Coordinates of C-alpha atoms in Angstrom, one line a residue:
M1 CA 186.3 64.2 111.9
E2 CA 186.9 60.9 109.9
G3 CA 187.2 57.8 112.1
E4 CA 185.0 59.5 114.8
T5 CA 181.3 58.4 115.4
T6 CA 180.7 59.0 118.9
D7 CA 181.8 61.5 121.6
S8 CA 183.5 58.8 123.7
Y9 CA 185.5 55.7 123.2
P10 CA 183.8 52.6 124.1
L11 CA 184.2 51.2 127.7
S12 CA 185.3 47.6 128.4
P13 CA 187.3 46.0 131.3
R14 CA 190.4 46.6 129.0
N15 CA 190.2 50.4 129.3
Q16 CA 188.0 51.1 132.2
V17 CA 189.6 52.9 135.2
K18 CA 189.2 50.6 138.2
R19 CA 191.1 52.3 141.1
L20 CA 189.7 55.7 141.8
Y21 CA 187.4 55.3 139.0
Q22 CA 186.0 58.9 139.3
R23 CA 189.1 60.1 137.9
G24 CA 188.6 58.3 134.6
C25 CA 187.5 60.1 131.4
Y26 CA 186.5 58.3 128.1
D27 CA 185.5 61.4 125.8
R28 CA 187.4 61.9 123.0
A29 CA 187.9 65.6 123.5
T30 CA 189.7 65.0 126.8
I31 CA 191.7 62.1 125.4
H32 CA 192.7 63.8 122.1
G33 CA 193.6 66.8 123.9
L34 CA 196.1 65.2 126.3
L35 CA 197.6 63.2 123.3
D36 CA 198.1 66.5 121.2
A37 CA 199.9 68.2 124.1
S38 CA 202.6 65.5 124.1
M39 CA 205.2 64.2 121.7
L40 CA 206.8 61.5 123.7
C41 CA 204.9 58.3 124.4
H42 CA 205.6 54.8 125.6
V43 CA 204.3 51.8 123.6
S44 CA 204.1 48.5 125.3
Y45 CA 204.0 45.2 123.5
V46 CA 205.0 41.6 123.7
I47 CA 207.7 39.6 121.9
D48 CA 207.8 35.8 122.5
G49 CA 206.2 36.2 125.9
Q50 CA 208.5 39.0 127.0
P51 CA 206.9 42.4 127.7
Y52 CA 208.7 45.5 126.3
C53 CA 207.8 49.1 126.7
T54 CA 209.7 51.7 124.3
P55 CA 209.7 55.4 124.5
T56 CA 209.2 57.0 121.0
F57 CA 207.8 60.0 119.5
F58 CA 204.2 59.9 118.1
W59 CA 201.4 62.0 116.7
R60 CA 197.6 61.7 116.2
E61 CA 195.4 62.0 113.1
A62 CA 191.9 61.8 113.9
S63 CA 191.5 58.6 115.9
R64 CA 194.7 57.1 114.4
L65 CA 198.1 57.2 116.1
Y66 CA 201.4 57.2 114.2
W67 CA 205.1 56.5 115.4
H68 CA 208.0 55.9 113.4
G69 CA 211.6 54.6 113.6
S70 CA 214.4 52.6 111.8
S71 CA 213.3 49.7 109.5
A72 CA 215.7 47.8 111.3
S73 CA 213.9 48.4 114.6
R74 CA 212.9 45.3 116.6
M75 CA 209.9 47.0 118.0
L76 CA 208.7 48.1 114.6
R77 CA 209.5 44.8 112.9
N78 CA 207.3 42.9 115.5
Q79 CA 204.6 45.6 115.5
S80 CA 204.2 45.5 111.7
G81 CA 202.2 42.2 111.6
G82 CA 199.2 43.4 113.4
Q83 CA 200.1 43.2 117.2
Q84 CA 198.1 44.4 120.0
V85 CA 199.9 47.3 121.7
C86 CA 199.1 50.0 124.5
L87 CA 200.2 53.3 124.0
T88 CA 200.6 55.7 126.9
V89 CA 201.3 59.4 127.6
A90 CA 201.6 61.2 131.0
H91 CA 201.7 64.9 132.0
L92 CA 203.0 65.7 135.6
D93 CA 201.3 68.6 137.0
S94 CA 202.4 68.9 140.6
L95 CA 204.1 67.0 143.5
V96 CA 201.8 66.7 146.7
L97 CA 203.2 66.7 150.1
A98 CA 200.7 65.7 152.6
R99 CA 200.5 65.3 156.3
C100 CA 201.1 61.7 156.2
G101 CA 203.2 59.3 153.9
F102 CA 200.0 57.5 152.5
N103 CA 198.5 60.7 151.3
H104 CA 201.7 62.0 149.4
S105 CA 200.8 62.1 145.8
A106 CA 200.9 63.9 142.5
D107 CA 198.6 65.8 140.2
Y108 CA 198.8 64.3 136.6
R109 CA 196.8 63.9 133.4
A110 CA 197.5 60.5 131.5
V111 CA 196.1 58.4 128.7
M112 CA 196.1 54.8 127.8
A113 CA 195.2 53.9 124.2
F114 CA 194.5 50.4 122.9
G115 CA 194.7 49.0 119.4
T116 CA 196.4 47.0 116.8
A117 CA 199.6 48.3 115.3
Y118 CA 200.3 47.8 111.7
L119 CA 202.9 48.7 109.2
V120 CA 202.0 51.6 106.9
T121 CA 202.7 50.2 103.5
D122 CA 200.4 52.4 101.4
E123 CA 202.7 54.9 99.5
G124 CA 200.2 57.7 100.0
E125 CA 199.6 57.2 103.6
K126 CA 203.5 56.9 104.3
E127 CA 204.2 60.0 102.4
R128 CA 201.6 61.9 104.3
A129 CA 202.8 60.4 107.6
L130 CA 206.4 61.3 106.9
V131 CA 205.4 64.9 106.2
A132 CA 203.2 65.0 109.5
M133 CA 206.2 63.6 111.4
V134 CA 207.7 67.0 111.0
D135 CA 204.9 69.5 110.1
R136 CA 202.7 68.1 112.8
F137 CA 205.2 69.6 115.3
F138 CA 206.6 72.4 113.3
P139 CA 203.9 73.6 110.8
D140 CA 204.8 74.0 107.1
R141 CA 208.6 73.1 107.8
T142 CA 208.9 70.2 105.4
A143 CA 208.6 72.4 102.4
T144 CA 211.6 74.5 103.4
L145 CA 213.9 71.4 103.9
R146 CA 216.2 69.4 101.8
Q147 CA 214.0 66.6 100.2
S148 CA 214.5 63.2 101.8
T149 CA 216.4 60.8 99.6
V150 CA 214.9 57.4 98.5
Q151 CA 217.3 55.6 100.8
E152 CA 216.4 57.7 103.8
I153 CA 212.7 57.0 103.1
K154 CA 213.4 53.3 102.8
A155 CA 215.3 53.2 106.0
T156 CA 212.3 54.7 107.9
S157 CA 209.2 52.7 108.8
V158 CA 206.0 54.1 110.0
I159 CA 203.5 52.3 112.4
A160 CA 199.9 53.3 112.8
M161 CA 197.2 52.2 115.2
E162 CA 193.7 52.9 115.1
I163 CA 192.4 53.9 118.7
E164 CA 190.1 51.1 119.5
Q165 CA 189.6 52.0 123.1
A166 CA 191.2 54.6 125.4
S167 CA 190.8 56.2 128.7
A168 CA 192.2 59.2 130.6
K169 CA 193.0 59.3 134.3
I170 CA 193.2 62.8 136.0
R171 CA 194.3 63.9 139.5
S172 CA 194.0 67.6 140.1
K173 CA 193.1 68.2 143.7
G174 CA 196.4 68.9 145.2
V175 CA 196.8 68.4 148.9
A176 CA 194.1 66.1 150.2
D177 CA 194.6 64.9 153.9
D178 CA 192.3 63.0 156.2
D179 CA 190.0 65.7 157.9
E180 CA 191.5 65.0 161.2
D181 CA 195.1 65.5 159.9
Y182 CA 194.6 69.0 159.0
A183 CA 194.8 69.8 162.8
L184 CA 198.3 68.6 163.0
P185 CA 201.2 70.9 163.1
I186 CA 202.9 69.5 160.0
Y187 CA 203.8 71.4 156.9
A188 CA 201.9 70.3 153.6
E189 CA 202.2 72.0 150.1
R190 CA 201.6 71.4 146.3
I191 CA 204.6 72.1 144.2
P192 CA 203.5 72.9 140.5
V193 CA 205.6 71.2 137.7
R194 CA 205.5 72.5 134.3
T195 CA 207.8 71.8 131.2
V196 CA 208.7 75.4 129.8
L197 CA 210.7 76.1 126.7
G198 CA 214.0 77.7 126.9
A199 CA 215.5 80.2 124.6
P200 CA 216.3 78.9 121.1
E201 CA 219.9 78.0 120.4
P202 CA 220.6 78.5 116.8
C203 CA 223.0 76.1 115.1
P204 CA 226.4 77.8 115.1
R205 CA 227.1 76.7 111.6
L206 CA 224.1 78.7 110.0
L207 CA 225.0 80.5 106.9
D208 CA 224.8 84.2 107.0
G209 CA 221.4 85.8 106.6
V210 CA 219.5 82.5 107.7
E211 CA 216.9 83.7 110.0
R212 CA 214.5 81.7 112.4
P213 CA 211.2 81.3 110.4
A214 CA 208.0 83.0 111.7
S215 CA 206.5 79.4 111.7
L216 CA 208.4 78.6 114.8
R217 CA 207.1 81.6 116.7
G218 CA 205.0 79.2 118.8
Y219 CA 208.1 77.8 120.2
S220 CA 209.2 80.9 122.2
E221 CA 211.1 81.2 125.4
G222 CA 208.9 80.7 128.6
R223 CA 206.0 79.1 126.7
L224 CA 204.6 75.7 128.0
L225 CA 205.6 72.9 125.8
E226 CA 202.1 71.4 125.9
D227 CA 200.7 74.6 124.6
A228 CA 203.0 74.9 121.6
L229 CA 202.5 71.1 120.8
R230 CA 198.8 71.5 121.0
D231 CA 198.8 74.8 118.8
A232 CA 201.0 73.1 116.3
H233 CA 198.6 70.1 116.0
F234 CA 195.7 72.4 115.3
A235 CA 197.8 74.5 112.6
H236 CA 198.7 71.3 110.9
Y237 CA 195.3 69.7 111.0
A238 CA 193.3 72.9 110.5
G239 CA 191.0 72.5 113.4
G240 CA 192.2 69.4 115.0

Protein backbone atom coordinates (compact mmCIF):
# COMPACT_ATOMS: atom_id res chain seq x y z
CA MET A 1 0.00 0.00 0.00
CA GLU A 2 1.03 3.61 -0.50
CA GLY A 3 3.32 4.87 2.24
CA GLU A 4 4.52 1.39 3.22
CA THR A 5 8.04 0.46 2.16
CA THR A 6 8.98 -2.23 4.69
CA ASP A 7 7.19 -4.92 6.66
CA SER A 8 8.04 -3.28 10.00
CA TYR A 9 8.25 0.21 11.47
CA PRO A 10 11.79 1.46 12.22
CA LEU A 11 13.04 0.75 15.72
CA SER A 12 14.56 3.38 18.00
CA PRO A 13 14.64 4.17 21.72
CA ARG A 14 11.38 6.10 21.22
CA ASN A 15 9.24 3.10 20.26
CA GLN A 16 11.26 0.14 21.52
CA VAL A 17 9.48 -1.94 24.16
CA LYS A 18 11.90 -1.98 27.07
CA ARG A 19 10.15 -3.82 29.91
CA LEU A 20 9.28 -7.40 28.93
CA TYR A 21 10.69 -6.67 25.48
CA GLN A 22 9.67 -10.11 24.23
CA ARG A 23 6.07 -8.87 24.14
CA GLY A 24 6.98 -6.18 21.62
CA CYS A 25 5.96 -6.29 17.95
CA TYR A 26 6.94 -3.81 15.25
CA ASP A 27 5.53 -5.36 12.09
CA ARG A 28 2.95 -3.34 10.21
CA ALA A 29 0.48 -6.23 9.90
CA THR A 30 0.16 -6.63 13.67
CA ILE A 31 0.11 -2.90 14.41
CA HIS A 32 -2.37 -2.05 11.67
CA GLY A 33 -4.62 -4.96 12.65
CA LEU A 34 -4.86 -3.68 16.22
CA LEU A 35 -5.51 -0.12 15.05
CA ASP A 36 -8.20 -1.21 12.62
CA ALA A 37 -9.99 -3.21 15.33
CA SER A 38 -10.56 -0.02 17.34
CA MET A 39 -12.27 3.31 16.88
CA LEU A 40 -11.36 4.96 20.19
CA CYS A 41 -7.82 6.14 20.77
CA HIS A 42 -6.00 8.43 23.19
CA VAL A 43 -3.80 11.19 21.77
CA SER A 44 -1.05 12.58 24.02
CA TYR A 45 0.54 15.98 23.40
CA VAL A 46 2.06 18.93 25.26
CA ILE A 47 0.80 22.52 25.42
CA ASP A 48 3.06 25.09 27.08
CA GLY A 49 4.87 22.39 29.00
CA GLN A 50 1.66 20.78 30.29
CA PRO A 51 0.96 17.22 29.06
CA TYR A 52 -2.57 16.31 27.97
CA CYS A 53 -4.17 13.07 26.81
CA THR A 54 -7.45 13.25 24.88
CA PRO A 55 -9.72 10.35 23.93
CA THR A 56 -11.13 10.63 20.40
CA PHE A 57 -12.29 8.56 17.44
CA PHE A 58 -9.70 7.84 14.75
CA TRP A 59 -9.11 5.77 11.63
CA ARG A 60 -6.20 4.55 9.53
CA GLU A 61 -5.47 4.99 5.84
CA ALA A 62 -2.30 3.11 4.86
CA SER A 63 0.34 4.40 7.31
CA ARG A 64 -1.56 7.61 8.03
CA LEU A 65 -3.89 8.15 10.99
CA TYR A 66 -6.77 10.64 11.06
CA TRP A 67 -8.91 12.09 13.82
CA HIS A 68 -11.33 14.99 13.86
CA GLY A 69 -13.11 17.43 16.10
CA SER A 70 -14.49 20.91 16.44
CA SER A 71 -12.51 23.68 14.77
CA ALA A 72 -12.63 25.39 18.17
CA SER A 73 -11.00 22.42 19.92
CA ARG A 74 -7.89 23.37 21.90
CA MET A 75 -6.38 19.98 21.09
CA LEU A 76 -6.85 20.36 17.35
CA ARG A 77 -5.73 23.99 17.28
CA ASN A 78 -2.46 23.11 18.99
CA GLN A 79 -1.83 20.02 16.89
CA SER A 80 -2.45 21.81 13.61
CA GLY A 81 0.99 23.40 13.53
CA GLY A 82 3.03 20.21 13.35
CA GLN A 83 3.24 19.00 16.93
CA GLN A 84 4.79 15.69 17.95
CA VAL A 85 2.10 13.39 19.34
CA CYS A 86 1.69 9.84 20.57
CA LEU A 87 -1.52 7.96 19.71
CA THR A 88 -2.43 4.81 21.62
CA VAL A 89 -5.08 2.09 21.49
CA ALA A 90 -5.57 -0.86 23.82
CA HIS A 91 -7.65 -4.04 23.78
CA LEU A 92 -8.29 -5.69 27.16
CA ASP A 93 -8.60 -9.46 26.62
CA SER A 94 -8.72 -10.90 30.13
CA LEU A 95 -8.29 -10.37 33.86
CA VAL A 96 -5.68 -12.69 35.39
CA LEU A 97 -5.93 -13.80 39.02
CA ALA A 98 -2.76 -15.53 40.15
CA ARG A 99 -1.60 -17.11 43.41
CA CYS A 100 0.19 -13.99 44.61
CA GLY A 101 -0.53 -10.30 44.20
CA PHE A 102 2.64 -9.68 42.22
CA ASN A 103 1.55 -12.08 39.45
CA HIS A 104 -1.98 -10.70 39.05
CA SER A 105 -2.17 -9.26 35.55
CA ALA A 106 -4.25 -8.89 32.41
CA ASP A 107 -4.01 -10.12 28.84
CA TYR A 108 -4.02 -7.23 26.41
CA ARG A 109 -3.03 -5.97 22.97
CA ALA A 110 -1.84 -2.37 22.73
CA VAL A 111 -0.26 0.01 20.21
CA MET A 112 1.73 3.22 20.56
CA ALA A 113 2.15 5.22 17.35
CA PHE A 114 4.41 8.28 17.05
CA GLY A 115 4.40 11.06 14.50
CA THR A 116 3.87 14.72 13.69
CA ALA A 117 0.27 15.89 13.64
CA TYR A 118 -0.87 18.39 11.02
CA LEU A 119 -4.10 20.11 10.08
CA VAL A 120 -5.59 18.79 6.84
CA THR A 121 -6.02 21.86 4.67
CA ASP A 122 -5.99 20.27 1.21
CA GLU A 123 -9.63 20.32 0.10
CA GLY A 124 -9.45 16.94 -1.63
CA GLU A 125 -7.83 15.22 1.35
CA LYS A 126 -10.30 16.79 3.77
CA GLU A 127 -13.25 15.76 1.61
CA ARG A 128 -12.01 12.15 1.50
CA ALA A 129 -11.34 12.21 5.23
CA LEU A 130 -14.82 13.45 6.08
CA VAL A 131 -16.30 10.64 4.00
CA ALA A 132 -14.00 8.09 5.64
CA MET A 133 -14.95 9.48 9.06
CA VAL A 134 -18.32 7.76 8.50
CA ASP A 135 -17.79 5.18 5.77
CA ARG A 136 -14.67 3.63 7.29
CA PHE A 137 -16.90 2.47 10.17
CA PHE A 138 -20.19 2.12 8.29
CA PRO A 139 -19.38 1.28 4.64
CA ASP A 140 -21.19 3.25 1.92
CA ARG A 141 -23.33 5.14 4.44
CA THR A 142 -22.39 8.69 3.41
CA ALA A 143 -24.13 8.34 0.03
CA THR A 144 -27.44 7.73 1.82
CA LEU A 145 -27.23 10.73 4.17
CA ARG A 146 -28.20 14.37 4.03
CA GLN A 147 -25.24 16.26 2.62
CA SER A 148 -23.25 18.22 5.21
CA THR A 149 -23.65 21.97 4.97
CA VAL A 150 -20.79 24.36 4.27
CA GLN A 151 -21.01 25.58 7.87
CA GLU A 152 -20.86 22.03 9.25
CA ILE A 153 -17.76 21.29 7.21
CA LYS A 154 -16.18 24.58 8.25
CA ALA A 155 -16.85 23.76 11.91
CA THR A 156 -15.01 20.45 11.59
CA SER A 157 -11.24 20.14 11.59
CA VAL A 158 -9.36 17.03 10.54
CA ILE A 159 -5.93 16.17 11.91
CA ALA A 160 -3.63 13.64 10.25
CA MET A 161 -0.40 11.99 11.31
CA GLU A 162 1.94 9.86 9.27
CA ILE A 163 3.10 6.99 11.49
CA GLU A 164 6.84 7.55 11.81
CA GLN A 165 7.37 4.80 14.38
CA ALA A 166 5.10 2.43 16.24
CA SER A 167 5.15 -0.61 18.46
CA ALA A 168 2.65 -3.14 19.74
CA LYS A 169 2.84 -4.89 23.09
CA ILE A 170 0.89 -8.09 23.63
CA ARG A 171 0.32 -10.32 26.64
CA SER A 172 -1.68 -13.50 26.04
CA LYS A 173 -0.42 -16.16 28.45
CA GLY A 174 -3.13 -16.07 31.12
CA VAL A 175 -2.16 -17.29 34.59
CA ALA A 176 1.62 -17.35 35.01
CA ASP A 177 2.65 -18.15 38.57
CA ASP A 178 6.06 -18.99 39.95
CA ASP A 179 6.62 -22.75 39.62
CA GLU A 180 6.63 -23.34 43.37
CA ASP A 181 3.33 -21.47 43.79
CA TYR A 182 1.35 -24.00 41.72
CA ALA A 183 1.52 -26.33 44.75
CA LEU A 184 -0.35 -23.80 46.92
CA PRO A 185 -4.07 -24.38 47.68
CA ILE A 186 -5.02 -20.97 46.22
CA TYR A 187 -7.64 -20.46 43.53
CA ALA A 188 -6.45 -18.82 40.27
CA GLU A 189 -8.20 -18.09 37.00
CA ARG A 190 -8.34 -16.11 33.79
CA ILE A 191 -11.53 -14.09 33.17
CA PRO A 192 -11.97 -13.38 29.44
CA VAL A 193 -13.11 -9.86 28.51
CA ARG A 194 -14.88 -9.07 25.24
CA THR A 195 -16.71 -6.04 23.86
CA VAL A 196 -19.83 -7.50 22.25
CA LEU A 197 -22.48 -5.68 20.23
CA GLY A 198 -26.00 -5.56 21.62
CA ALA A 199 -29.28 -5.59 19.72
CA PRO A 200 -29.76 -2.48 17.52
CA GLU A 201 -32.20 0.09 18.94
CA PRO A 202 -33.85 1.92 16.01
CA CYS A 203 -34.58 5.61 16.49
CA PRO A 204 -38.19 5.91 17.74
CA ARG A 205 -38.81 8.74 15.27
CA LEU A 206 -38.02 6.73 12.12
CA LEU A 207 -40.50 7.30 9.32
CA ASP A 208 -42.70 4.39 8.37
CA GLY A 209 -41.05 2.05 5.90
CA VAL A 210 -37.46 3.05 6.69
CA GLU A 211 -35.56 -0.21 7.20
CA ARG A 212 -32.12 -0.96 8.57
CA PRO A 213 -29.75 -1.06 5.54
CA ALA A 214 -28.00 -4.28 4.59
CA SER A 215 -24.66 -2.45 4.85
CA LEU A 216 -25.03 -2.57 8.65
CA ARG A 217 -25.34 -6.35 8.81
CA GLY A 218 -21.77 -6.54 10.13
CA TYR A 219 -23.02 -4.80 13.28
CA SER A 220 -25.23 -7.62 14.48
CA GLU A 221 -26.15 -8.63 18.01
CA GLY A 222 -23.59 -10.86 19.70
CA ARG A 223 -20.73 -10.01 17.36
CA LEU A 224 -17.37 -8.78 18.64
CA LEU A 225 -16.96 -5.04 18.09
CA GLU A 226 -13.36 -5.47 16.95
CA ASP A 227 -14.43 -7.93 14.23
CA ALA A 228 -17.10 -5.54 12.98
CA LEU A 229 -14.64 -2.62 12.91
CA ARG A 230 -11.93 -4.62 11.17
CA ASP A 231 -14.34 -5.88 8.49
CA ALA A 232 -15.64 -2.35 7.95
CA HIS A 233 -12.10 -1.08 7.40
CA PHE A 234 -11.41 -3.72 4.76
CA ALA A 235 -14.75 -3.04 3.09
CA HIS A 236 -14.07 0.69 2.80
CA TYR A 237 -10.41 0.40 1.76
CA ALA A 238 -10.88 -2.65 -0.46
CA GLY A 239 -8.24 -4.90 1.02
CA GLY A 240 -6.88 -2.89 3.92
